[in-house]
Amino acid sequence: MKIVVCVKQVPDTTEVKIDPKTNTLMRQGVPSIVNPHDKHALEMALSLRDQLGGSVTVLSMGPMQSQEALRECLAMGADHAVLLSDRAFGGADTLATSYTLAAGIRKIGEFDLIICGKQAIDGDTAQVGPEMAEHLGIPHITYASQVEAGADGAPVRVHRDGEEGTEILEVKLPVLLTVTHYGDGPRLPVVKGIRRAFRAEVDVWSVNDVEVDRNVLGLKGSPTQVRRIFSPDKRCGCEMIPGDACAAASVVATKLRELRIIGVGS
Amino acid sequence: MKINSELCSGCGACAAACPFGALVIKGNKAEKTDACTDCGACASACSFEAIQAGSGTDNGGDAHDLNSYKGVWVYLELKDRQLRGVALELLAQGRKLADEMGQELAGVLLGDNVADLANEVFANGADRLYLVEDPCYGRYDADQYTAAMTELINTYRPAVILLGATHNGRDLAPRVAARIKTGLTADCTGLSIDAETGLVAWTRPAFGGNIMATILCPNHRPQMGTVRPRVFKRAEPDCGRTGTIVRAKTKATTSRVKWIKSIKSLKESVNLEDAEIIVAGGRGMGKPESFALVSELAELLGGAVGASRAVVDAGWMPADHQVGQTGKTVAPRVYIACGISGAIQHLAGMQGSDVIVAINRDASAPIFTVAHYGIVGDVNEVLPALINEIRCATA
């Protein structure tokens, strides 16, 4: 089975802090990581490959620094890595990003399965996966948690996390899946993998390497534009309840009674 | 965005203000890099008027053609043949946008035998209902729903479409947007009309809720966005309101994805969004076993159990309990945060709660910036005491 996994290098948003004086984002010292959902997508792909044979190619779009993220994927066991990197791709919204990634996938060639993380933790849009499937003209299934592959050419069964439970769906390949969480989570890189990842080539493709309409790339080709960036509102005026655990608990119970949450009618 | 290097003093205020780290100071002058998204944060920060905001891009968009798109649409998602709460919330907010634009508000309903919902749609603010009834729409399906929505959009040409940011809403919206080739803004928490351009200003959190961004879609129609449940309040229904039903027929399509079956979660599904009371625990609980205290208090108050991302990532609680930017957005009457420090992505998901009580050992934890009542202490002491108090009060 030929699988392409799309990954994004993101700032670890759990480590992002706001400068209390200037109210701006402090980026210094914020580590770059492989988007956590993408690692689950990669784990799903590697498990399928280990079970059925085939290959896993990881694909990313971003600055040259994103090669680090791709090397981490190679260390986990991916077979090939491709980075789409060019000034022309920069500043893209989800439509332009998905268009560019789709062009990268066409150049990679034949595939059975594309797997993406549900969303990236910096943008949190969850849009690039389904938009990419549309550009490629293939079906997609979001929030996939499990794949049961059949015999060659037979449809695969996909478990999808719905709003009210699990849906079991059947689809013929090729298909694009997005993944929130897979199995026991992503595997750790092994020593052999790390060594191989250092030696392995990451293919870097520029705008000249892919077949694209330059008018719909990057910032220029993005229908949505950022108008303004600002810090979220902060409320102040928290009433601190003094005293030991018992005293504080008693005050909270009184507040809950006043709010008619407890002891109503008694 | 353009930098006038003659006016630039190289002070670096722009680089500090840039949320994307896209500005560097080289040779005592500011320079932008590929990471620039033209958000304009640098222009506001510059004291020397050396930065001119604006993309200067013109990607198509014939003004006459753009103006031929009219009206605000709300995609009406169903659950067991009833309108989902978020559909009613979007009708209320869509009504405000439509009034400000001086245009109509319409609901779009795909389903099987659902015409009886029309009165509820009108009572909640719509002037018009596009109704597509066919057995094939009895269950959500990406292929069929995308084909139907695209056909309706191309026929009736709305200016704006709002969808709920539910699993299915976030499945459908990007597929439709990519087919129409228009802009889509995800997971909005604020919607208004931009005074200058008359466009919808879509406001949403980014970087895990650390910053807010306002997005416009100037040259493509319709302008599309998804909105989280519980962000807007639904309106008081006006049963006297009426509207026009437009029965639309769509071309039959077959789906490439076959539905086999649905399995409802075995356990009582966690319905955080509808809970009136939520007791949530974080890493400050110390160990997974301590979560029993959180569950006990929640049960005592008739509420639901929430969790921070840290404890979900650590495997202490299943993901469907997660509150926050990557989990659920909640707005209960009372939210009790136990041992949650309050990472901004958690706050983004719960700060709309009516009353927030926070218990945390660290007095400087950010959770206290959004809480109404705060207790600095060990949750493993405060919670048993609180459970005991409530037991006595309700006995």
XYZ file of C-alpha atoms in Angstrom, chain B residues 38 115 241 294:
4
model
C -0.020 40.796 6.003
C -40.508 20.174 6.244
C -42.855 35.097 12.359
C -13.750 15.292 40.362
